[in-house]
Short mmCIF file of C-alpha atoms and ligand atoms in Angstrom, two decimals:
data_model
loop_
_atom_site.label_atom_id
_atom_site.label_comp_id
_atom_site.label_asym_id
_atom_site.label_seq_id
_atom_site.Cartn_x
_atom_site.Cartn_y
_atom_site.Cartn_z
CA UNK W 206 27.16 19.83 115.44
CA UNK W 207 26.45 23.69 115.72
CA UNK W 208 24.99 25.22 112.94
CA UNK W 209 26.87 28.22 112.56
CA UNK W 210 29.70 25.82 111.48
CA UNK W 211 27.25 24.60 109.15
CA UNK W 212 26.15 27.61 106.70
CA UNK W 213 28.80 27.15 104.09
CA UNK W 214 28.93 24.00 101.93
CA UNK W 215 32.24 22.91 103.52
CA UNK W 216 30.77 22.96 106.98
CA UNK W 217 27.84 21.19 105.81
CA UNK W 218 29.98 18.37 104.36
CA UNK W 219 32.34 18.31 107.19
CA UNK W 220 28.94 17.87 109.59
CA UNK W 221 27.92 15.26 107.33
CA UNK W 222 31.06 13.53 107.25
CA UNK W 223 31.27 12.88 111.15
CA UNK W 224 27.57 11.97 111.33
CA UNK W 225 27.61 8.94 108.66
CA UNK W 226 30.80 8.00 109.79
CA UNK W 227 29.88 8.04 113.35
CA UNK W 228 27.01 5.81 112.47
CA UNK W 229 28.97 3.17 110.42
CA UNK W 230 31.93 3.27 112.20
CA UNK W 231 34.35 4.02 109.25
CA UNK W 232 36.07 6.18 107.08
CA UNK W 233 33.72 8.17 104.38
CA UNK W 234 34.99 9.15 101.49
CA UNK W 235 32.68 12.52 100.24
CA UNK W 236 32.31 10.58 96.97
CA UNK W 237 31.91 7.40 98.40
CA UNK W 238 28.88 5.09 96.97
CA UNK W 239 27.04 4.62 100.24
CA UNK W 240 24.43 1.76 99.52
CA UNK W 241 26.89 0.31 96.77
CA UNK W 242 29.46 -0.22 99.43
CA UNK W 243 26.40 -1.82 101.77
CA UNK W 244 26.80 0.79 104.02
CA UNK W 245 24.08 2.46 104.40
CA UNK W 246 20.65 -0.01 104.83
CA UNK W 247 17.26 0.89 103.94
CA UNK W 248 16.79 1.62 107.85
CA UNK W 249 19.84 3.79 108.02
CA UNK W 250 18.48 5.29 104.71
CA UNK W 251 15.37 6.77 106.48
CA UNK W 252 17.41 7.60 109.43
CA UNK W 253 20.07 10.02 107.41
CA UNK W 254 16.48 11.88 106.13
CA UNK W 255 15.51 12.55 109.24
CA UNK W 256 19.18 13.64 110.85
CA UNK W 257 19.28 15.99 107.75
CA UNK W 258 16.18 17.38 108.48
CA UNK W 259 16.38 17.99 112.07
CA UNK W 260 20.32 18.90 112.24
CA UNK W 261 19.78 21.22 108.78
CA UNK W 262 16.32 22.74 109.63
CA UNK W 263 14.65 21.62 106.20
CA UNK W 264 12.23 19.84 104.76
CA UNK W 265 13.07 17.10 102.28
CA UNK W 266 9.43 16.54 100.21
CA UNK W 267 8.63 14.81 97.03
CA UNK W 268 10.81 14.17 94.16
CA UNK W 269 13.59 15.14 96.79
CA UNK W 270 13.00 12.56 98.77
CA UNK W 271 15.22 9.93 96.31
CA UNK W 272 17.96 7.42 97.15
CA UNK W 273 20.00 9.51 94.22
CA UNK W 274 20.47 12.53 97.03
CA UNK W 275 21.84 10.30 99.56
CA UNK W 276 24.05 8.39 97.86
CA UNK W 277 27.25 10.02 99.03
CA UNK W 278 28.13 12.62 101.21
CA UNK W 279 28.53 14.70 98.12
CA UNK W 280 25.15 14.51 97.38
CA UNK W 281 23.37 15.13 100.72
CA UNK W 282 26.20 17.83 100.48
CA UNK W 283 24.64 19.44 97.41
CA UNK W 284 20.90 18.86 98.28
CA UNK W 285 21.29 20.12 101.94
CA UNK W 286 22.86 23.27 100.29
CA UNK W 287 20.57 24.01 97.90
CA UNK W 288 17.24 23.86 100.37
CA UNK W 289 18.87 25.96 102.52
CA UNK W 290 20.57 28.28 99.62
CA UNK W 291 23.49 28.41 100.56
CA UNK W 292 26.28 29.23 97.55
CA UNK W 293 27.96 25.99 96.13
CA UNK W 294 30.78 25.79 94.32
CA UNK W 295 29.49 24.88 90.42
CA UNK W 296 31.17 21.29 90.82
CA UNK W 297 29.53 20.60 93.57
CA UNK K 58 -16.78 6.80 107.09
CA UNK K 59 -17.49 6.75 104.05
CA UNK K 60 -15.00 4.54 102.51
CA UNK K 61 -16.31 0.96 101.02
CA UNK K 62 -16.02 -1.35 103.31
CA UNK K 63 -13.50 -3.43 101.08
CA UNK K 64 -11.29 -0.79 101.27
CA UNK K 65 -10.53 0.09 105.04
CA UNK K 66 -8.70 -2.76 107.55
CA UNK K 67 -8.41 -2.82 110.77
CA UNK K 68 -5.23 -3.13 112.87
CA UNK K 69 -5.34 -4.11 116.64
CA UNK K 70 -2.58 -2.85 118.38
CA UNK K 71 -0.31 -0.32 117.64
CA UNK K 72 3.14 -1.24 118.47
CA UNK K 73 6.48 -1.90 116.13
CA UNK K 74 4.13 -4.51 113.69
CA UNK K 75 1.10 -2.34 114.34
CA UNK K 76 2.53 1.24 113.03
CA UNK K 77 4.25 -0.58 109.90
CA UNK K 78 1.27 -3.16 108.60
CA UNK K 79 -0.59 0.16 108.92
CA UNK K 80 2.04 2.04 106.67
CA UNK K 81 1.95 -0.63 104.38
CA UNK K 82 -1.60 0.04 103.59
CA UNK K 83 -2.09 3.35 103.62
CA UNK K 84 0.83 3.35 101.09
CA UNK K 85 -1.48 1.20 98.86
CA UNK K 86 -4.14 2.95 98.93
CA UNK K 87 -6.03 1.30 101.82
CA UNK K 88 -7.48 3.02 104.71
CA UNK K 89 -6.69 1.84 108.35
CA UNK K 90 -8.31 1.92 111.46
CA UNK K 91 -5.97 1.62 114.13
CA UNK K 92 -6.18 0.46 117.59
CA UNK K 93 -4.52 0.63 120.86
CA UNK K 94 -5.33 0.79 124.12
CA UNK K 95 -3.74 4.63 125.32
CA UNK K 96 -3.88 7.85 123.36
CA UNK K 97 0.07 8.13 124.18
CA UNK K 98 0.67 5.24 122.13
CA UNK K 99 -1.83 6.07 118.88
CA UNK K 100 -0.01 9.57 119.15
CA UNK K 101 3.65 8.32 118.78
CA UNK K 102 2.26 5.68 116.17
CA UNK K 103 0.40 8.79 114.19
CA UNK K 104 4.21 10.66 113.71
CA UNK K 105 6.07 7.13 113.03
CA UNK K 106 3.85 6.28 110.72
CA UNK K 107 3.91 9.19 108.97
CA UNK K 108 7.99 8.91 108.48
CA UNK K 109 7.49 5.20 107.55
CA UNK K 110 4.90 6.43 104.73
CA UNK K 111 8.09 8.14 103.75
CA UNK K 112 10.35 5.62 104.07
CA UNK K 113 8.34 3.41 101.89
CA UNK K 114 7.96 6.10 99.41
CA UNK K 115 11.65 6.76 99.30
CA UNK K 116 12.21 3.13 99.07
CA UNK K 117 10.15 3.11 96.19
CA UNK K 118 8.06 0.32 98.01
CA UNK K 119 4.55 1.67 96.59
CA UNK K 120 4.61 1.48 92.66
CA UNK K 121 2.06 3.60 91.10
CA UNK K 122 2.37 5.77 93.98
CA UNK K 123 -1.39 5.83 94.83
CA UNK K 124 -2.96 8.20 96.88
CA UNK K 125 -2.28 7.21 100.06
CA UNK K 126 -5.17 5.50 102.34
CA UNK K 127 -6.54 7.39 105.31
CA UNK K 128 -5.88 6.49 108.72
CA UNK K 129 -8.03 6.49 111.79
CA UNK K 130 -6.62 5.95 115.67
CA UNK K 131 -9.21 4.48 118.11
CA UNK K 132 -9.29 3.55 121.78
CA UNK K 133 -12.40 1.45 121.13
CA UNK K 134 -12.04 -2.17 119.31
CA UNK K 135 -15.94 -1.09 118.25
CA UNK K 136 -14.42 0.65 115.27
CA UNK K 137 -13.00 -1.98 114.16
CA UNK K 138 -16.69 -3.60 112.77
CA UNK K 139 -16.64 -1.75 109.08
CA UNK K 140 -13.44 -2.90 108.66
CA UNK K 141 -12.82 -6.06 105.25
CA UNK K 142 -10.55 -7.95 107.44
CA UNK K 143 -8.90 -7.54 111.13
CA UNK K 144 -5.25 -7.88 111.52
CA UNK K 145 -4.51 -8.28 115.54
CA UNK K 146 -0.93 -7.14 116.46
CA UNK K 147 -1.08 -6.97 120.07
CA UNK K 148 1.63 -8.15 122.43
CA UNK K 149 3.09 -11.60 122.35
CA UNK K 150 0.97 -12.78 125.30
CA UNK K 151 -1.28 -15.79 124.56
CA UNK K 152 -4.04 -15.31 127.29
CA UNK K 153 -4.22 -11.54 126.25
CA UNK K 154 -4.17 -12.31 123.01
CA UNK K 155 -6.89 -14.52 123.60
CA UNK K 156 -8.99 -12.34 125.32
CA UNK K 157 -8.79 -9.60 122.88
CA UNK K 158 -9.80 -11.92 119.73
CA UNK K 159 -12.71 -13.19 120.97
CA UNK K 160 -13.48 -9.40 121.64
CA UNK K 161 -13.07 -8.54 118.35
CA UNK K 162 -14.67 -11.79 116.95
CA UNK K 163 -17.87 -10.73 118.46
CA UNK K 164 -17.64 -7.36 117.59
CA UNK K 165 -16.82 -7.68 113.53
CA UNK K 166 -19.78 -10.07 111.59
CA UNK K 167 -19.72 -13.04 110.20
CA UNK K 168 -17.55 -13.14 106.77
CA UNK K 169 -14.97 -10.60 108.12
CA UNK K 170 -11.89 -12.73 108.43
CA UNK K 171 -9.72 -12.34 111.02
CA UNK K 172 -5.74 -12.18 111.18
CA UNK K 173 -3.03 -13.12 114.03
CA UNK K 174 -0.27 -11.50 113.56
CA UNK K 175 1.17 -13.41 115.95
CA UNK K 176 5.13 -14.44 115.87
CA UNK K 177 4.54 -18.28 116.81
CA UNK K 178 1.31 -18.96 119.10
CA UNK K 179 -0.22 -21.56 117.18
CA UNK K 180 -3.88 -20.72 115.31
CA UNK K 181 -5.22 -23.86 116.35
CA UNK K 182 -4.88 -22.46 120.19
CA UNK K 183 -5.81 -19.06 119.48
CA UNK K 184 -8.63 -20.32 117.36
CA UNK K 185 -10.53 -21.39 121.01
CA UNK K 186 -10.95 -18.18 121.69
CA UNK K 187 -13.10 -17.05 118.80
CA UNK K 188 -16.23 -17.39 117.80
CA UNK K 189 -15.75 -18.23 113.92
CA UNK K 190 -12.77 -20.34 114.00
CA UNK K 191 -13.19 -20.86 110.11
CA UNK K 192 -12.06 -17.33 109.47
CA UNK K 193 -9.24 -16.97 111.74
CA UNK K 194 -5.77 -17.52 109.99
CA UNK K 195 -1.93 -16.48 110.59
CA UNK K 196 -0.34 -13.87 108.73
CA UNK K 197 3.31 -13.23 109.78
CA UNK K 198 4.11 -9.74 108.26
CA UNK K 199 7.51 -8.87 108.87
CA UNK K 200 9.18 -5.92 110.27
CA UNK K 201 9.55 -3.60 108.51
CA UNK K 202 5.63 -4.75 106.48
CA UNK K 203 6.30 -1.83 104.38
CA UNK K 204 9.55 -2.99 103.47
CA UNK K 205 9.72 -6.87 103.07
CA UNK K 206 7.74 -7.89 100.12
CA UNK K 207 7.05 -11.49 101.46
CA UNK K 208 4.81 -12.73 104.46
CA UNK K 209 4.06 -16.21 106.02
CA UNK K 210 0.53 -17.41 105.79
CA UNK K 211 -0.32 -19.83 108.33
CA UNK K 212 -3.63 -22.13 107.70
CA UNK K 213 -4.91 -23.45 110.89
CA UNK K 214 -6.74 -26.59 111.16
CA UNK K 215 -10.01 -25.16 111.34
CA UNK K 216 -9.01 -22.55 108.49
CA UNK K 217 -12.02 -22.67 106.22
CA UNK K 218 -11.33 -21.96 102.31
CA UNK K 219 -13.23 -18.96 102.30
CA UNK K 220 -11.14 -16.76 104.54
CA UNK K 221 -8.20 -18.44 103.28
CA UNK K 222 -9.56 -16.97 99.44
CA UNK K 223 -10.34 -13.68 101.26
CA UNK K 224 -6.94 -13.42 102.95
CA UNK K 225 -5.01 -13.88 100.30
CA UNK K 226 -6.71 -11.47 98.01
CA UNK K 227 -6.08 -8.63 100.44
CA UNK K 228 -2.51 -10.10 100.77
CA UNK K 229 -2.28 -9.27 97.19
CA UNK K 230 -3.98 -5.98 97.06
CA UNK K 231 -1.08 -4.94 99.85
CA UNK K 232 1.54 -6.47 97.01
CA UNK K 233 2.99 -9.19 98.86
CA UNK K 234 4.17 -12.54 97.83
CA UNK K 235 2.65 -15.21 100.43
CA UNK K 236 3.57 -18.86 101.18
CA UNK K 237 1.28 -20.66 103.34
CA UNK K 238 2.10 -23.54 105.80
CA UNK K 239 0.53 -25.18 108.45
CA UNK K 240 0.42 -24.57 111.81
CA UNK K 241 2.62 -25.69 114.61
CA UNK K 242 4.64 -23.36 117.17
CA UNK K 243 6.80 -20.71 115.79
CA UNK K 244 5.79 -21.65 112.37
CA UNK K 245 8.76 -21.80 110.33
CA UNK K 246 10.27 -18.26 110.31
CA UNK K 247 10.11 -18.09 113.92
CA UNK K 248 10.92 -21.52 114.59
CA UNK K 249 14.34 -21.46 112.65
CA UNK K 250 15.11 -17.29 113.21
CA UNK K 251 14.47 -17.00 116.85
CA UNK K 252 16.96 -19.63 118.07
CA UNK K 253 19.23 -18.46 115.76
CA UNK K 254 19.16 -15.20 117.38
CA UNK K 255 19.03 -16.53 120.79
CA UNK K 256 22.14 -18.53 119.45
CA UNK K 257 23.92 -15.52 118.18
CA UNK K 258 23.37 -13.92 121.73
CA UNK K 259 24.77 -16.45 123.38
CA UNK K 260 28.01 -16.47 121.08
CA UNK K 261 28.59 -13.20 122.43
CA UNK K 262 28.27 -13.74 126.16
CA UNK K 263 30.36 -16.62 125.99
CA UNK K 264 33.00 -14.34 124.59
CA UNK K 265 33.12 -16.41 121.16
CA UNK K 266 32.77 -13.13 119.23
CA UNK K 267 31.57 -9.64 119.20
CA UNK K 268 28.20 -8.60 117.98
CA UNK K 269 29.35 -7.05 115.16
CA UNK K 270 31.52 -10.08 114.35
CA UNK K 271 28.89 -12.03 114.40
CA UNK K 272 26.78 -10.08 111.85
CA UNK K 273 29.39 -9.46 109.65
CA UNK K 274 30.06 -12.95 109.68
CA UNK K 275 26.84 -14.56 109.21
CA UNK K 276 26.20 -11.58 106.59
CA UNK K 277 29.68 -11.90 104.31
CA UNK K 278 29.82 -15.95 105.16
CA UNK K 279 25.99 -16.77 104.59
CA UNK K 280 24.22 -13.97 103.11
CA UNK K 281 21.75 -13.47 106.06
CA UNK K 282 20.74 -9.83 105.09
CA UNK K 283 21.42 -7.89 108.35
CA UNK K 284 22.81 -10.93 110.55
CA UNK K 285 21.09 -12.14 113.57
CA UNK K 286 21.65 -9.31 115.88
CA UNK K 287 20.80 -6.66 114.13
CA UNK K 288 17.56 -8.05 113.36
CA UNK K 289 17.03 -8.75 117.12
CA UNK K 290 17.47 -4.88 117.26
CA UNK K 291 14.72 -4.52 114.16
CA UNK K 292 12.44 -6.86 115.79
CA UNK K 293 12.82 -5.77 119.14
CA UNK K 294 14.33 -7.49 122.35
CA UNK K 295 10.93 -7.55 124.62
CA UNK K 296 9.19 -9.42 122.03
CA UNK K 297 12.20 -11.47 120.98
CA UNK K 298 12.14 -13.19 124.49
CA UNK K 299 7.97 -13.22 124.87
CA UNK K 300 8.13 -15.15 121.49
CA UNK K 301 11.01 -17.48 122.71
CA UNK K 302 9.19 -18.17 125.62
CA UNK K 303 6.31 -19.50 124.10
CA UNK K 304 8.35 -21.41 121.76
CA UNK K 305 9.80 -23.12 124.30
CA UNK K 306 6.78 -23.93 126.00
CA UNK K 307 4.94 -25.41 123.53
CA UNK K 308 7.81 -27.12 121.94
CA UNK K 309 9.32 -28.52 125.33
CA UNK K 310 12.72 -27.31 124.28
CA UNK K 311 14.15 -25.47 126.89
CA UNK K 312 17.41 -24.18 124.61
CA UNK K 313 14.43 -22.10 123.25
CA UNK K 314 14.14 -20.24 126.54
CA UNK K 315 15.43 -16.69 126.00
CA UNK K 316 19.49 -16.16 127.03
CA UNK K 317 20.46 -14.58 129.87
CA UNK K 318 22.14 -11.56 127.74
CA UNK K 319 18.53 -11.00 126.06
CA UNK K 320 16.81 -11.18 129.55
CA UNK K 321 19.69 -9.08 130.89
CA UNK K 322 18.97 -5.98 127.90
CA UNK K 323 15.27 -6.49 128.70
CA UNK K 324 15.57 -5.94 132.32
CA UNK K 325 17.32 -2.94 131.29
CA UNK K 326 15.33 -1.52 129.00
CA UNK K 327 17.08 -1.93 125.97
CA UNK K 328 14.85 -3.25 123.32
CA UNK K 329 16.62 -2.48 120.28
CA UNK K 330 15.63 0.40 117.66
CA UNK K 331 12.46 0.86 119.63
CA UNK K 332 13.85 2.43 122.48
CA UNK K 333 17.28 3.59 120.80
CA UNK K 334 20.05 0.52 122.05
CA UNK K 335 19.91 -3.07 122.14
CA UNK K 336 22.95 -4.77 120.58
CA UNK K 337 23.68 -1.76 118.87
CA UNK K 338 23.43 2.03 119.62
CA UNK K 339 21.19 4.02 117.59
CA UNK K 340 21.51 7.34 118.98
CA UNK K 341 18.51 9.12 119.06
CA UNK K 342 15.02 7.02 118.57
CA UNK K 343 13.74 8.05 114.88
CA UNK K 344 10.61 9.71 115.51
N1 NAD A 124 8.48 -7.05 116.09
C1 NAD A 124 8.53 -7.85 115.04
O1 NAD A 124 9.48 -7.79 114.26
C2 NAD A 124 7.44 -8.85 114.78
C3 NAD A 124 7.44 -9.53 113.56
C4 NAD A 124 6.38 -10.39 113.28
C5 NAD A 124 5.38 -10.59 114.21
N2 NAD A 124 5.40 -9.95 115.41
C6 NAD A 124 4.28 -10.16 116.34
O2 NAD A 124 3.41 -9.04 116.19
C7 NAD A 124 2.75 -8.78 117.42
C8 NAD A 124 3.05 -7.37 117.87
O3 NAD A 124 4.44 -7.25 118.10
P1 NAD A 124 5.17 -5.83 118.25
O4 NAD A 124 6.61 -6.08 118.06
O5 NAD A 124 4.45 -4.85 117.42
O6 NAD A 124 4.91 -5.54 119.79
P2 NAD A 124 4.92 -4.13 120.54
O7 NAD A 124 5.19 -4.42 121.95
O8 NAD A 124 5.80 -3.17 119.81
O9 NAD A 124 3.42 -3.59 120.36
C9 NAD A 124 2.31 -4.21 120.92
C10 NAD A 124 1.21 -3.17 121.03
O10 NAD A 124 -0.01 -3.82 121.41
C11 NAD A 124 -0.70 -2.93 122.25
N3 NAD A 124 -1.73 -3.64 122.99
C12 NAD A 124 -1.59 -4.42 124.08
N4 NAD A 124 -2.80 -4.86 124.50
C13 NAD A 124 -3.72 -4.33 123.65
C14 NAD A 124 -5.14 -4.41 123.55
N5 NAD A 124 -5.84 -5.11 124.45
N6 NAD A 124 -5.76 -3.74 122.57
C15 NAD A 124 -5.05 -3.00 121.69
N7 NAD A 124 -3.71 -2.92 121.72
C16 NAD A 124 -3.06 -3.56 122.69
C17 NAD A 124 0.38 -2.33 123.11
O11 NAD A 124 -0.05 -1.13 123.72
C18 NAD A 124 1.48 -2.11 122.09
O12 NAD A 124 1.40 -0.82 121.50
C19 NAD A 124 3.24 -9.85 118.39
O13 NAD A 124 2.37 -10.94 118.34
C20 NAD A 124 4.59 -10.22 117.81
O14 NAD A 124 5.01 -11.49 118.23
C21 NAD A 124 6.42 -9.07 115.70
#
């Protein structure tokens, strides 16, 4: 994924989109419950941090660092955007 | 180093086990010194361990959050002398293990107990090798330590009650639920989940089923929490087939002998997560 396609909150969705489903070989819904749906395991957990990191340039510390901001695209979506302050749109 | 005594362990080798026993105790609260035998290694175990502390925290596997212990990397099995209690997770190899206990059991005194984290090799063999056979026991963390709140306690025949009281206590301070059995090869985690996996391998090379059929079966049909396969990946392929090996060995079963597909990935290099593929593909290696 390049980042220049990734500076809005679309394209950071969209690049999150193709890397979880890549990994779990399926369809992901934006607003889909990842570890509800079994999806995502406690490895895979750890793994999305670090792909977020890396592919997003930032740093996810502390209180961050909660299942809560990984449990759907949406939410990766939203935290991703807002350590790297980029606008979102207010339902996001 | 100026840390009580009671509150640093050691950890001999510092390999998949190595990196997350350590993790587990420096999310605790207790301070590690860690041993292996190349600064390339101890480097590489510094950063994983440092994700897995992480991890754990994420997973909300340290309650309290305490401040988290301090670790040291060594070369020298000398450091390990200060240590409460040694935890030896070196390679699956019974004559190095052997030599490398009854290094450390004459470098740590008398009253230190000492733990095998070894995957099947019984106690009772391992126990020749050291010089306090009273205060060696088994202690079969599982991968990830950090992660799985239960462990196997193995008391050999020449356990004494002491390091078995000992053992357990620090067992508890790292918050894990034990259940202790006696000795024989493979123990009973290894003896029933190694075949298994062997098993599931062998499934797949006959064509039966795909690896991820055979997870998804043996996780939707039977609960297992991963399946088979995917553990292999967790546990990693090398030391799948060492510990199959022995377990063949010393049980005389030869079905035990690792399958030609496991041989055939460790030939190639593909050890699981460790390395990035085994059964499965896992991109780049989390570092
Ligand atoms: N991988 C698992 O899931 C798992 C689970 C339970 C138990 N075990 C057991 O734990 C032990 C370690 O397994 P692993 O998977 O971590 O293996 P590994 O191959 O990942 O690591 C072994 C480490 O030991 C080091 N080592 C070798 N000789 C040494 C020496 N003389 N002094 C210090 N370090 C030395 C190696 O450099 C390596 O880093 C084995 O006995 C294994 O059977 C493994």
């Amino acid at each position: 994924m390049s980042m220049d396609q990734a500076v809005t909150a679309e394209g950071i969705e969209q690049a999150i989109t193709e890397f979880v489903s890549g990994r779990v070989k399926a369809e992901v819904p934006a607003d889909e419950d990842l570890f509800a749906s079994g999806l995502v395991s406690s490895m895979f957990a750890m793994e999305l941090v670090v792909h977020l990191e890396q592919a997003f340039s930032v740093q996810i510390l502390g209180d961050d660092l909660k299942r809560d901001n990984f449990r759907t695209v949406q939410a990766m979506t939203a935290l991703v955007a807002r350590l790297r302050g980029v606008e979102q749109p207010a339902d996001a | 180093m100026g840390h009580t005594p009671s509150d640093t362990i050691a950890v001999v080798g510092a390999g998949v086990m190595g990196r997350s026993i350590t993790a587990l105790a420096l999310g605790r609260g207790v301070h590690v010194v860690l041993v292996d035998v190349s600064e390339e290694v101890l480097g590489n175990a510094r950063a994983e361990i440092a994700q897995q502390l992480r991890h754990g925290q994420f997973m909300g596997a340290f309650p309290g959050s305490p401040a988290p212990g301090t670790l040291t990397t060594t070369q020298s099995t000398s450091e390990v002398a200060d240590a409460a209690v040694v935890i030896e997770a070196i390679t699956e190899d019974a004559s190095l293990k052997a030599r490398v206990m009854a290094d450390i059991s004459s470098t740590v005194p008398a009253g230190v107990p000492l733990i095998t984290n070894t995957s099947g090799i019984p106690i009772a063999e391992l126990a020749k090798s050291v010089q306090r056979p009273a205060e060696l026991a088994g202690v079969h963390f599982m991968n990830p330590a950090y992660l799985i709140e239960m462990v196997e306690v193995i008391r050999g025949p020449q356990t004494g009650d002491d390091a078995m009281a000992a053992i357990l206590s620090v067992l508890e301070r790292l918050g894990k639920k034990t259940v202790v059995v006696r000795d024989a090869p493979g123990f009973v985690t290894s003896r029933l989940l190694h075949p298994m996996i062997n098993e599931a391998a062998r499934v797949v090379a006959e064509g039966t089923a795909s690896v991820e059929a055979v997870d998804r079966l043996m996780h939707g049909c039977l609960g297992h929490p991963t399946g088979p396969l995917r553990t292999a990946d967790l546990i990693g392929l090398d030391n799948l087939a060492d510990a199959l090996r022995l377990l063949a060995e010393r049980t005389g079963n030869l079905t035990f002998e690792p399958c030609e597909l496991l041989m055939e990935k460790v030939r190639r290099g593909d050890l699981g997560r460790k390395t990035g593929r085994g059964f499965y593909d896992y991109g780049k290696v989390l570092s």
